[in-house]
Amino acid sequence: MRTPLFIAALILAAALPAHAAQETGIPFMWSDQTGARDMPWLGKGGRAHWYLMDKSKPWDFMNPRGAEIEKRWGSSGRSGTSPYDDAERAMEFLAGLGFLKPWPIYPSETAEGRMVAFPYRVTIVAIQPTVAIVRFDLAGTIEDPIPFGRGAYPPSQYQTYPDQGLGWGKTPNRIMFGTHVVNRGSLLWFCPEANIGPTPLDVSSGRAEIALKDFRLGVERKGDELEVTWRGR
Amino acid sequence: MRVMQAVRCLALLAFAVLAPLAARADQASIDAHNRNCELAAEASKLDRIVVATAQSKLFPDPKFQDRIDYFMYRIRPPAVWDPANPAWAPARTTLIAIARPETLRQLQDYWKQLHPLLIREMESSFQPGEAVAFNEFASSTGGNAYFERRLAELRAKNGEMFYDLEPEAAATLAKRAQEAKKKYDGLPAAEKKRVETFLAGEQCAKCYRPPAVAMEHFITGQSDWLAGVFGSQFESTDSKVVDAWVDVINGKLKATIPGDTKKQILGVLEMRKDSSLAFTLKFYWNNKADGGSLTLQFPKDHPSYKEVAALAPNIAPGARRVLYRDENGIIDDQP
């Protein structure tokens, strides 16, 4: 009886230092690490949560990449999806519609291919299904230098903005997520799962609505930013 | 059997006695070769000729020019100026003038390693026979005058150049070159003939190559390498030193160079004659701050045309405006 407990303790001891250096996750269990993140809405209502699982094996302690952390967002870790995969799918959907085509391409090669000088900022405001708001921003064509990175995010995210983005190698800047968007530049929205391509979102009156089959999202101007709220059908 | 053992013992004994003697003889010839190289370097000033030749290769090298431009773009980014700007050339001349003392300091520091390194390179580049013949020529009156003239003319041609070991005013360098030429021209006919024969590639009995060929091969190879080293040293100049250069240029040429800004410079918005808009951004590529540029086109019927035009109020056909972004993400044409 003592031997399996001892082995389990050894495995746990080996795994703990691995995740301690990065975002904390519990070995082989999903843990809610949402913290102060402004999370997108879930299609069925409520906010998504940010989950982590430390999948490092005891023999990974020498892994130069550090702990193997899996990230998901959704209502639970088990039912959640990878935020990075969702962001990539959304952007590939836009690319498939030819939305990235008019813009020039940088010569440098990233893991995902060549980067497009894309004059928009994309914010995922809801998941399951993915709903994203696309905001025209000429500065989106250039990788944000550190002192200017904050300015791409809404003021309510100034403190948390490093945690509000998902890297995608084909645009100079990250795909954002949350329920707030900067109130500058013309807006479009799209939903890959519903096969809805970029659709104008007119907030000139101070409010607008994104209507989908099972729910609606209200977009309302609040000072220097736009707030997105979930509304049932 | 015993006879065989005795023969073996004798052979071992002979080896034990002769081997150190042979090694000593070999070491003596290596020492003699090294000494020849050292004397030849002293007499010919070959190390200084290598430095001066490397200097002469710096400015014609486009890569080195890119390195100077890299610092030019530290003064202002590529979006607001480039060689077409009227302020560029005077600012570049000023930059070269104020950067020169730093390059002299870098070489003074490096010389402690470079000088012995060049001597060692000579030792491995010249065959013993070549070194003897080269030393004989360099130590002769004619050879001495030839190398003196070659170095003085190279330095005069370089002028007040980066990475100068013994910096002098251009006028002094020109005067020295004239004096060296005069000295060479005044050589007795026999000495002149000696120089001409040497340079024509006179072969010597114990030489693998004509000594003049070995010498030119050495100068070319070493100066190419050294020019590369100078380029890397210049590129790696301490950022605080570069900041001081930028401050000096900002102070001296404030009235002519484009204004400074704390905002991010995004690129240039141009309204073309047909009223369409083109936003051009420059980016770092191939080790150049202005390595490439991309242009985004906004024809009049583009859905974002109006909001792009609004970034540069009252922009007219043919006009160009630099676009800036502040830390809150607001874009306009005000620095």
mmCIF file of C-alpha atoms in Angstrom, chain B:
data_model
loop_
_atom_site.group_PDB
_atom_site.id
_atom_site.type_symbol
_atom_site.label_atom_id
_atom_site.label_comp_id
_atom_site.label_asym_id
_atom_site.label_seq_id
_atom_site.Cartn_x
_atom_site.Cartn_y
_atom_site.Cartn_z
ATOM 1 C CA MET B 1 67.781 -14.082 -30.500
ATOM 2 C CA ARG B 2 70.171 -12.142 -28.266
ATOM 3 C CA VAL B 3 71.596 -10.388 -31.318
ATOM 4 C CA MET B 4 68.138 -9.225 -32.305
ATOM 5 C CA GLN B 5 67.508 -7.881 -28.793
ATOM 6 C CA ALA B 6 70.799 -5.974 -28.891
ATOM 7 C CA VAL B 7 69.922 -4.428 -32.271
ATOM 8 C CA ARG B 8 66.537 -3.366 -30.931
ATOM 9 C CA CYS B 9 68.136 -1.781 -27.863
ATOM 10 C CA LEU B 10 70.606 0.115 -29.994
ATOM 11 C CA ALA B 11 67.845 1.387 -32.275
ATOM 12 C CA LEU B 12 65.848 2.620 -29.294
ATOM 13 C CA LEU B 13 68.926 4.302 -27.854
ATOM 14 C CA ALA B 14 69.681 6.016 -31.152
ATOM 15 C CA PHE B 15 66.077 7.256 -31.378
ATOM 16 C CA ALA B 16 66.183 8.550 -27.805
ATOM 17 C CA VAL B 17 69.341 10.549 -28.537
ATOM 18 C CA LEU B 18 68.520 11.765 -32.057
ATOM 19 C CA ALA B 19 64.853 12.640 -31.679
ATOM 20 C CA PRO B 20 65.360 15.623 -29.287
ATOM 21 C CA LEU B 21 68.202 16.850 -31.506
ATOM 22 C CA ALA B 22 65.978 16.684 -34.576
ATOM 23 C CA ALA B 23 63.166 18.438 -32.693
ATOM 24 C CA ARG B 24 65.560 21.154 -31.539
ATOM 25 C CA ALA B 25 66.780 21.665 -35.087
ATOM 26 C CA ASP B 26 63.157 21.896 -36.271
ATOM 27 C CA GLN B 27 62.237 24.370 -33.511
ATOM 28 C CA ALA B 28 65.244 26.453 -34.461
ATOM 29 C CA SER B 29 64.029 26.695 -38.056
ATOM 30 C CA ILE B 30 60.517 27.658 -36.851
ATOM 31 C CA ASP B 31 62.019 30.337 -34.615
ATOM 32 C CA ALA B 32 64.113 31.631 -37.510
ATOM 33 C CA HIS B 33 61.003 31.778 -39.756
ATOM 34 C CA ASN B 34 59.009 33.615 -37.093
ATOM 35 C CA ARG B 35 61.870 36.063 -36.562
ATOM 36 C CA ASN B 36 62.058 36.668 -40.328
ATOM 37 C CA CYS B 37 58.349 37.409 -40.436
ATOM 38 C CA GLU B 38 58.618 39.791 -37.502
ATOM 39 C CA LEU B 39 61.558 41.638 -39.088
ATOM 40 C CA ALA B 40 59.788 41.778 -42.450
ATOM 41 C CA ALA B 41 56.649 43.184 -40.808
ATOM 42 C CA GLU B 42 58.741 45.823 -39.014
ATOM 43 C CA ALA B 43 60.638 46.818 -42.129
ATOM 44 C CA SER B 44 57.655 46.844 -44.483
ATOM 45 C CA LYS B 45 55.068 48.148 -41.979
ATOM 46 C CA LEU B 46 52.884 45.423 -43.458
ATOM 47 C CA ASP B 47 50.531 45.464 -40.470
ATOM 48 C CA ARG B 48 49.836 49.168 -41.020
ATOM 49 C CA ILE B 49 49.443 48.620 -44.755
ATOM 50 C CA VAL B 50 46.818 45.952 -43.971
ATOM 51 C CA VAL B 51 44.970 48.404 -41.678
ATOM 52 C CA ALA B 52 45.103 51.193 -44.284
ATOM 53 C CA THR B 53 43.929 48.825 -47.039
ATOM 54 C CA ALA B 54 41.075 47.639 -44.819
ATOM 55 C CA GLN B 55 40.137 51.281 -44.179
ATOM 56 C CA SER B 56 40.071 51.942 -47.914
ATOM 57 C CA LYS B 57 37.581 49.080 -48.344
ATOM 58 C CA LEU B 58 35.140 50.320 -45.706
ATOM 59 C CA PHE B 59 33.273 53.155 -47.394
ATOM 60 C CA PRO B 60 32.991 51.570 -50.874
ATOM 61 C CA ASP B 61 31.349 48.546 -49.204
ATOM 62 C CA PRO B 62 27.516 48.829 -49.448
ATOM 63 C CA LYS B 63 27.194 46.786 -46.247
ATOM 64 C CA PHE B 64 29.217 49.386 -44.362
ATOM 65 C CA GLN B 65 27.082 52.156 -45.864
ATOM 66 C CA ASP B 66 24.004 50.279 -44.568
ATOM 67 C CA ARG B 67 25.581 50.305 -41.138
ATOM 68 C CA ILE B 68 25.944 54.075 -41.261
ATOM 69 C CA ASP B 69 22.342 54.337 -42.464
ATOM 70 C CA TYR B 70 21.258 52.143 -39.559
ATOM 71 C CA PHE B 71 22.526 54.870 -37.218
ATOM 72 C CA MET B 72 20.928 57.522 -39.421
ATOM 73 C CA TYR B 73 17.604 55.814 -38.759
ATOM 74 C CA ARG B 74 18.330 55.986 -35.048
ATOM 75 C CA ILE B 75 18.156 59.768 -35.436
ATOM 76 C CA ARG B 76 14.760 59.547 -37.146
ATOM 77 C CA PRO B 77 12.928 56.419 -38.332
ATOM 78 C CA PRO B 78 12.639 55.477 -42.024
ATOM 79 C CA ALA B 79 9.054 56.751 -42.222
ATOM 80 C CA VAL B 80 10.102 60.381 -41.803
ATOM 81 C CA TRP B 81 13.345 60.536 -43.746
ATOM 82 C CA ASP B 82 15.598 58.756 -46.168
ATOM 83 C CA PRO B 83 18.455 59.724 -48.522
ATOM 84 C CA ALA B 84 16.021 61.781 -50.630
ATOM 85 C CA ASN B 85 15.414 64.170 -47.733
ATOM 86 C CA PRO B 86 17.518 67.353 -48.153
ATOM 87 C CA ALA B 87 18.607 67.154 -44.496
ATOM 88 C CA TRP B 88 19.915 63.588 -44.904
ATOM 89 C CA ALA B 89 23.293 64.290 -46.576
ATOM 90 C CA PRO B 90 24.481 67.034 -44.173
ATOM 91 C CA ALA B 91 23.317 64.962 -41.191
ATOM 92 C CA ARG B 92 25.167 61.905 -42.532
ATOM 93 C CA THR B 93 28.355 63.946 -42.984
ATOM 94 C CA THR B 94 27.996 65.180 -39.404
ATOM 95 C CA LEU B 95 27.384 61.650 -38.161
ATOM 96 C CA ILE B 96 30.529 60.367 -39.904
ATOM 97 C CA ALA B 97 32.574 63.204 -38.403
ATOM 98 C CA ILE B 98 31.322 62.682 -34.858
ATOM 99 C CA ALA B 99 31.491 58.882 -35.062
ATOM 100 C CA ARG B 100 35.154 58.848 -36.178
ATOM 101 C CA PRO B 101 36.766 59.371 -32.741
ATOM 102 C CA GLU B 102 34.868 56.345 -31.407
ATOM 103 C CA THR B 103 36.227 54.179 -34.240
ATOM 104 C CA LEU B 104 39.762 55.387 -33.447
ATOM 105 C CA ARG B 105 39.234 54.431 -29.814
ATOM 106 C CA GLN B 106 37.891 51.017 -30.854
ATOM 107 C CA LEU B 107 41.015 50.390 -32.977
ATOM 108 C CA GLN B 108 43.386 51.569 -30.239
ATOM 109 C CA ASP B 109 41.751 49.006 -27.952
ATOM 110 C CA TYR B 110 41.805 46.294 -30.576
ATOM 111 C CA TRP B 111 45.368 46.958 -31.745
ATOM 112 C CA LYS B 112 46.797 45.179 -28.673
ATOM 113 C CA GLN B 113 45.262 41.958 -30.021
ATOM 114 C CA LEU B 114 45.423 42.799 -33.701
ATOM 115 C CA HIS B 115 49.148 43.488 -33.982
ATOM 116 C CA PRO B 116 50.336 40.089 -32.640
ATOM 117 C CA LEU B 117 47.523 38.445 -34.582
ATOM 118 C CA LEU B 118 48.755 39.879 -37.879
ATOM 119 C CA ILE B 119 52.320 38.760 -37.127
ATOM 120 C CA ARG B 120 51.059 35.255 -36.371
ATOM 121 C CA GLU B 121 49.069 35.301 -39.610
ATOM 122 C CA MET B 122 52.246 36.267 -41.482
ATOM 123 C CA GLU B 123 54.060 33.325 -39.936
ATOM 124 C CA SER B 124 51.465 30.926 -41.251
ATOM 125 C CA SER B 125 50.902 32.691 -44.594
ATOM 126 C CA PHE B 126 54.508 33.006 -45.786
ATOM 127 C CA GLN B 127 56.655 29.959 -46.532
ATOM 128 C CA PRO B 128 60.137 30.145 -44.865
ATOM 129 C CA GLY B 129 61.825 30.890 -48.193
ATOM 130 C CA GLU B 130 59.253 33.568 -49.027
ATOM 131 C CA ALA B 131 59.715 35.209 -45.622
ATOM 132 C CA VAL B 132 63.513 35.347 -46.073
ATOM 133 C CA ALA B 133 63.234 36.913 -49.523
ATOM 134 C CA PHE B 134 60.497 39.301 -48.402
ATOM 135 C CA ASN B 135 62.528 40.396 -45.392
ATOM 136 C CA GLU B 136 65.596 40.977 -47.559
ATOM 137 C CA PHE B 137 63.590 43.168 -49.903
ATOM 138 C CA ALA B 138 61.758 45.069 -47.156
ATOM 139 C CA SER B 139 65.038 45.791 -45.339
ATOM 140 C CA SER B 140 66.710 47.168 -48.442
ATOM 141 C CA THR B 141 66.795 50.916 -49.134
ATOM 142 C CA GLY B 142 64.552 50.478 -52.157
ATOM 143 C CA GLY B 143 62.105 48.202 -50.382
ATOM 144 C CA ASN B 144 61.927 50.535 -47.417
ATOM 145 C CA ALA B 145 61.177 53.536 -49.621
ATOM 146 C CA TYR B 146 58.599 51.544 -51.605
ATOM 147 C CA PHE B 147 56.624 50.488 -48.507
ATOM 148 C CA GLU B 148 56.878 53.950 -46.997
ATOM 149 C CA ARG B 149 55.419 55.424 -50.179
ATOM 150 C CA ARG B 150 52.717 52.774 -50.456
ATOM 151 C CA LEU B 151 51.546 53.323 -46.878
ATOM 152 C CA ALA B 152 51.693 57.123 -47.092
ATOM 153 C CA GLU B 153 49.761 57.192 -50.381
ATOM 154 C CA LEU B 154 47.135 54.793 -49.052
ATOM 155 C CA ARG B 155 46.663 56.903 -45.942
ATOM 156 C CA ALA B 156 46.510 60.131 -47.933
ATOM 157 C CA LYS B 157 43.891 58.605 -50.218
ATOM 158 C CA ASN B 158 41.874 57.421 -47.216
ATOM 159 C CA GLY B 159 42.038 60.878 -45.649
ATOM 160 C CA GLU B 160 40.601 61.396 -42.177
ATOM 161 C CA MET B 161 39.055 57.964 -42.126
ATOM 162 C CA PHE B 162 37.379 55.648 -39.612
ATOM 163 C CA TYR B 163 39.646 53.180 -37.783
ATOM 164 C CA ASP B 164 42.819 55.207 -38.227
ATOM 165 C CA LEU B 165 45.683 53.898 -36.134
ATOM 166 C CA GLU B 166 47.681 57.124 -36.148
ATOM 167 C CA PRO B 167 45.104 59.818 -36.967
ATOM 168 C CA GLU B 168 46.400 62.876 -38.705
ATOM 169 C CA ALA B 169 44.888 65.818 -40.557
ATOM 170 C CA ALA B 170 44.257 65.330 -44.283
ATOM 171 C CA ALA B 171 46.805 68.041 -45.128
ATOM 172 C CA THR B 172 49.504 66.293 -43.086
ATOM 173 C CA LEU B 173 48.713 62.975 -44.719
ATOM 174 C CA ALA B 174 48.982 64.555 -48.175
ATOM 175 C CA LYS B 175 52.300 66.150 -47.219
ATOM 176 C CA ARG B 176 53.665 62.828 -45.968
ATOM 177 C CA ALA B 177 52.604 61.146 -49.194
ATOM 178 C CA GLN B 178 54.440 63.799 -51.223
ATOM 179 C CA GLU B 179 57.584 63.378 -49.110
ATOM 180 C CA ALA B 180 57.474 59.591 -49.417
ATOM 181 C CA LYS B 181 57.044 59.840 -53.183
ATOM 182 C CA LYS B 182 59.962 62.267 -53.383
ATOM 183 C CA LYS B 183 62.119 59.882 -51.341
ATOM 184 C CA TYR B 184 61.164 56.986 -53.598
ATOM 185 C CA ASP B 185 61.774 58.995 -56.771
ATOM 186 C CA GLY B 186 65.201 59.929 -55.472
ATOM 187 C CA LEU B 187 66.311 56.316 -55.077
ATOM 188 C CA PRO B 188 69.485 55.202 -56.881
ATOM 189 C CA ALA B 189 68.753 53.360 -60.127
ATOM 190 C CA ALA B 190 69.909 50.025 -58.683
ATOM 191 C CA GLU B 191 67.427 50.275 -55.799
ATOM 192 C CA LYS B 192 64.603 51.241 -58.126
ATOM 193 C CA LYS B 193 65.474 48.279 -60.289
ATOM 194 C CA ARG B 194 65.353 46.062 -57.182
ATOM 195 C CA VAL B 195 61.819 47.282 -56.410
ATOM 196 C CA GLU B 196 60.663 46.799 -59.989
ATOM 197 C CA THR B 197 62.110 43.290 -60.129
ATOM 198 C CA PHE B 198 60.494 42.355 -56.825
ATOM 199 C CA LEU B 199 57.091 43.714 -57.824
ATOM 200 C CA ALA B 200 57.296 42.033 -61.220
ATOM 201 C CA GLY B 201 57.152 38.722 -59.361
ATOM 202 C CA GLU B 202 60.779 37.707 -59.277
ATOM 203 C CA GLN B 203 60.975 34.074 -58.253
ATOM 204 C CA CYS B 204 63.527 32.952 -55.659
ATOM 205 C CA ALA B 205 65.135 29.539 -55.420
ATOM 206 C CA LYS B 206 63.625 28.545 -52.066
ATOM 207 C CA CYS B 207 60.220 30.172 -52.590
ATOM 208 C CA TYR B 208 56.967 28.379 -53.277
ATOM 209 C CA ARG B 209 55.531 31.572 -54.846
ATOM 210 C CA PRO B 210 57.193 34.822 -55.881
ATOM 211 C CA PRO B 211 57.472 36.820 -52.596
ATOM 212 C CA ALA B 212 55.543 39.752 -54.114
ATOM 213 C CA VAL B 213 52.618 37.387 -54.855
ATOM 214 C CA ALA B 214 52.724 36.040 -51.298
ATOM 215 C CA MET B 215 52.760 39.613 -49.983
ATOM 216 C CA GLU B 216 49.792 40.810 -52.092
ATOM 217 C CA HIS B 217 47.850 37.656 -51.250
ATOM 218 C CA PHE B 218 48.436 38.363 -47.570
ATOM 219 C CA ILE B 219 47.444 42.051 -47.809
ATOM 220 C CA THR B 220 44.255 41.266 -49.747
ATOM 221 C CA GLY B 221 43.149 38.418 -47.483
ATOM 222 C CA GLN B 222 43.908 40.168 -44.227
ATOM 223 C CA SER B 223 42.462 43.533 -45.250
ATOM 224 C CA ASP B 224 39.220 41.888 -46.436
ATOM 225 C CA TRP B 225 38.908 40.135 -43.117
ATOM 226 C CA LEU B 226 39.820 43.268 -41.137
ATOM 227 C CA ALA B 227 37.315 45.426 -43.030
ATOM 228 C CA GLY B 228 34.655 42.923 -41.929
ATOM 229 C CA VAL B 229 35.871 43.167 -38.332
ATOM 230 C CA PHE B 230 35.745 46.980 -38.470
ATOM 231 C CA GLY B 231 32.196 46.778 -39.833
ATOM 232 C CA SER B 232 31.078 44.518 -36.990
ATOM 233 C CA GLN B 233 32.796 46.700 -34.404
ATOM 234 C CA PHE B 234 31.109 49.794 -35.802
ATOM 235 C CA GLU B 235 27.713 48.105 -35.814
ATOM 236 C CA SER B 236 28.188 47.022 -32.186
ATOM 237 C CA THR B 237 29.042 50.514 -30.941
ATOM 238 C CA ASP B 238 27.751 51.015 -27.402
ATOM 239 C CA SER B 239 24.180 52.324 -27.506
ATOM 240 C CA LYS B 240 25.049 55.104 -25.044
ATOM 241 C CA VAL B 241 27.718 56.338 -27.471
ATOM 242 C CA VAL B 242 25.183 56.226 -30.310
ATOM 243 C CA ASP B 243 22.651 58.113 -28.172
ATOM 244 C CA ALA B 244 25.289 60.821 -27.688
ATOM 245 C CA TRP B 245 25.792 61.049 -31.489
ATOM 246 C CA VAL B 246 22.028 61.404 -31.938
ATOM 247 C CA ASP B 247 21.936 64.165 -29.300
ATOM 248 C CA VAL B 248 24.752 66.051 -31.038
ATOM 249 C CA ILE B 249 22.989 65.853 -34.403
ATOM 250 C CA ASN B 250 19.673 66.857 -32.837
ATOM 251 C CA GLY B 251 21.405 69.862 -31.324
ATOM 252 C CA LYS B 252 23.392 70.873 -34.398
ATOM 253 C CA LEU B 253 20.824 70.269 -37.114
ATOM 254 C CA LYS B 254 17.562 70.754 -35.259
ATOM 255 C CA ALA B 255 16.356 73.347 -37.769
ATOM 256 C CA THR B 256 16.785 71.116 -40.817
ATOM 257 C CA ILE B 257 16.046 67.517 -39.799
ATOM 258 C CA PRO B 258 12.437 66.310 -39.418
ATOM 259 C CA GLY B 259 10.941 66.950 -35.977
ATOM 260 C CA ASP B 260 11.273 64.440 -33.179
ATOM 261 C CA THR B 261 8.286 62.751 -31.578
ATOM 262 C CA LYS B 262 7.446 60.582 -28.617
ATOM 263 C CA LYS B 263 4.703 58.943 -30.651
ATOM 264 C CA GLN B 264 5.050 55.801 -32.754
ATOM 265 C CA ILE B 265 5.651 56.651 -36.400
ATOM 266 C CA LEU B 266 3.446 54.374 -38.471
ATOM 267 C CA GLY B 267 4.157 55.379 -42.050
ATOM 268 C CA VAL B 268 3.277 57.845 -44.756
ATOM 269 C CA LEU B 269 -0.198 58.499 -46.091
ATOM 270 C CA GLU B 270 -0.285 59.849 -49.612
ATOM 271 C CA MET B 271 -3.213 61.115 -51.595
ATOM 272 C CA ARG B 272 -2.603 60.315 -55.233
ATOM 273 C CA LYS B 273 -3.710 62.438 -58.158
ATOM 274 C CA ASP B 274 -6.867 60.340 -58.608
ATOM 275 C CA SER B 275 -7.667 61.054 -54.905
ATOM 276 C CA SER B 276 -7.039 57.443 -53.910
ATOM 277 C CA LEU B 277 -5.074 56.956 -50.704
ATOM 278 C CA ALA B 278 -1.904 54.927 -50.227
ATOM 279 C CA PHE B 279 -0.455 54.156 -46.822
ATOM 280 C CA THR B 280 3.211 53.079 -46.980
ATOM 281 C CA LEU B 281 5.026 51.527 -44.065
ATOM 282 C CA LYS B 282 8.710 50.621 -43.944
ATOM 283 C CA PHE B 283 10.054 47.655 -42.059
ATOM 284 C CA TYR B 284 13.350 46.162 -40.917
ATOM 285 C CA TRP B 285 14.569 43.507 -43.334
ATOM 286 C CA ASN B 286 17.942 42.129 -44.453
ATOM 287 C CA ASN B 287 19.756 43.967 -41.635
ATOM 288 C CA LYS B 288 18.450 47.311 -42.867
ATOM 289 C CA ALA B 289 16.117 49.643 -40.990
ATOM 290 C CA ASP B 290 14.497 50.544 -44.315
ATOM 291 C CA GLY B 291 14.824 47.007 -45.658
ATOM 292 C CA GLY B 292 11.399 46.922 -47.213
ATOM 293 C CA SER B 293 8.140 48.768 -47.590
ATOM 294 C CA LEU B 294 4.516 47.768 -48.020
ATOM 295 C CA THR B 295 1.747 49.921 -49.427
ATOM 296 C CA LEU B 296 -1.920 49.589 -48.577
ATOM 297 C CA GLN B 297 -4.231 50.991 -51.236
ATOM 298 C CA PHE B 298 -7.533 52.680 -50.480
ATOM 299 C CA PRO B 299 -9.390 53.590 -53.657
ATOM 300 C CA LYS B 300 -12.176 56.147 -53.326
ATOM 301 C CA ASP B 301 -14.842 53.427 -53.144
ATOM 302 C CA HIS B 302 -13.081 51.507 -50.364
ATOM 303 C CA PRO B 303 -15.321 51.195 -47.264
ATOM 304 C CA SER B 304 -12.520 52.598 -45.055
ATOM 305 C CA TYR B 305 -11.543 55.447 -47.411
ATOM 306 C CA LYS B 306 -13.233 58.184 -45.382
ATOM 307 C CA GLU B 307 -11.781 57.141 -42.059
ATOM 308 C CA VAL B 308 -8.280 56.822 -43.529
ATOM 309 C CA ALA B 309 -8.585 60.296 -45.093
ATOM 310 C CA ALA B 310 -9.798 61.654 -41.743
ATOM 311 C CA LEU B 311 -6.449 60.681 -40.169
ATOM 312 C CA ALA B 312 -4.805 63.479 -42.184
ATOM 313 C CA PRO B 313 -7.383 66.301 -42.287
ATOM 314 C CA ASN B 314 -7.543 68.340 -45.499
ATOM 315 C CA ILE B 315 -5.065 66.101 -47.298
ATOM 316 C CA ALA B 316 -5.078 67.045 -50.980
ATOM 317 C CA PRO B 317 -4.070 65.138 -54.129
ATOM 318 C CA GLY B 318 -0.283 64.915 -54.339
ATOM 319 C CA ALA B 319 0.197 65.540 -50.597
ATOM 320 C CA ARG B 320 1.997 63.169 -48.211
ATOM 321 C CA ARG B 321 1.585 63.084 -44.444
ATOM 322 C CA VAL B 322 3.397 61.067 -41.822
ATOM 323 C CA LEU B 323 0.991 59.234 -39.509
ATOM 324 C CA TYR B 324 1.710 58.872 -35.804
ATOM 325 C CA ARG B 325 0.109 56.859 -33.024
ATOM 326 C CA ASP B 326 0.089 57.915 -29.386
ATOM 327 C CA GLU B 327 0.268 55.522 -26.440
ATOM 328 C CA ASN B 328 -3.546 55.393 -26.273
ATOM 329 C CA GLY B 329 -3.738 54.167 -29.858
ATOM 330 C CA ILE B 330 -4.999 57.423 -31.390
ATOM 331 C CA ILE B 331 -3.679 57.949 -34.915
ATOM 332 C CA ASP B 332 -3.189 61.385 -36.488
ATOM 333 C CA ASP B 333 -0.716 63.400 -38.535
ATOM 334 C CA GLN B 334 0.660 65.403 -35.600
ATOM 335 C CA PRO B 335 4.132 64.437 -34.272
#
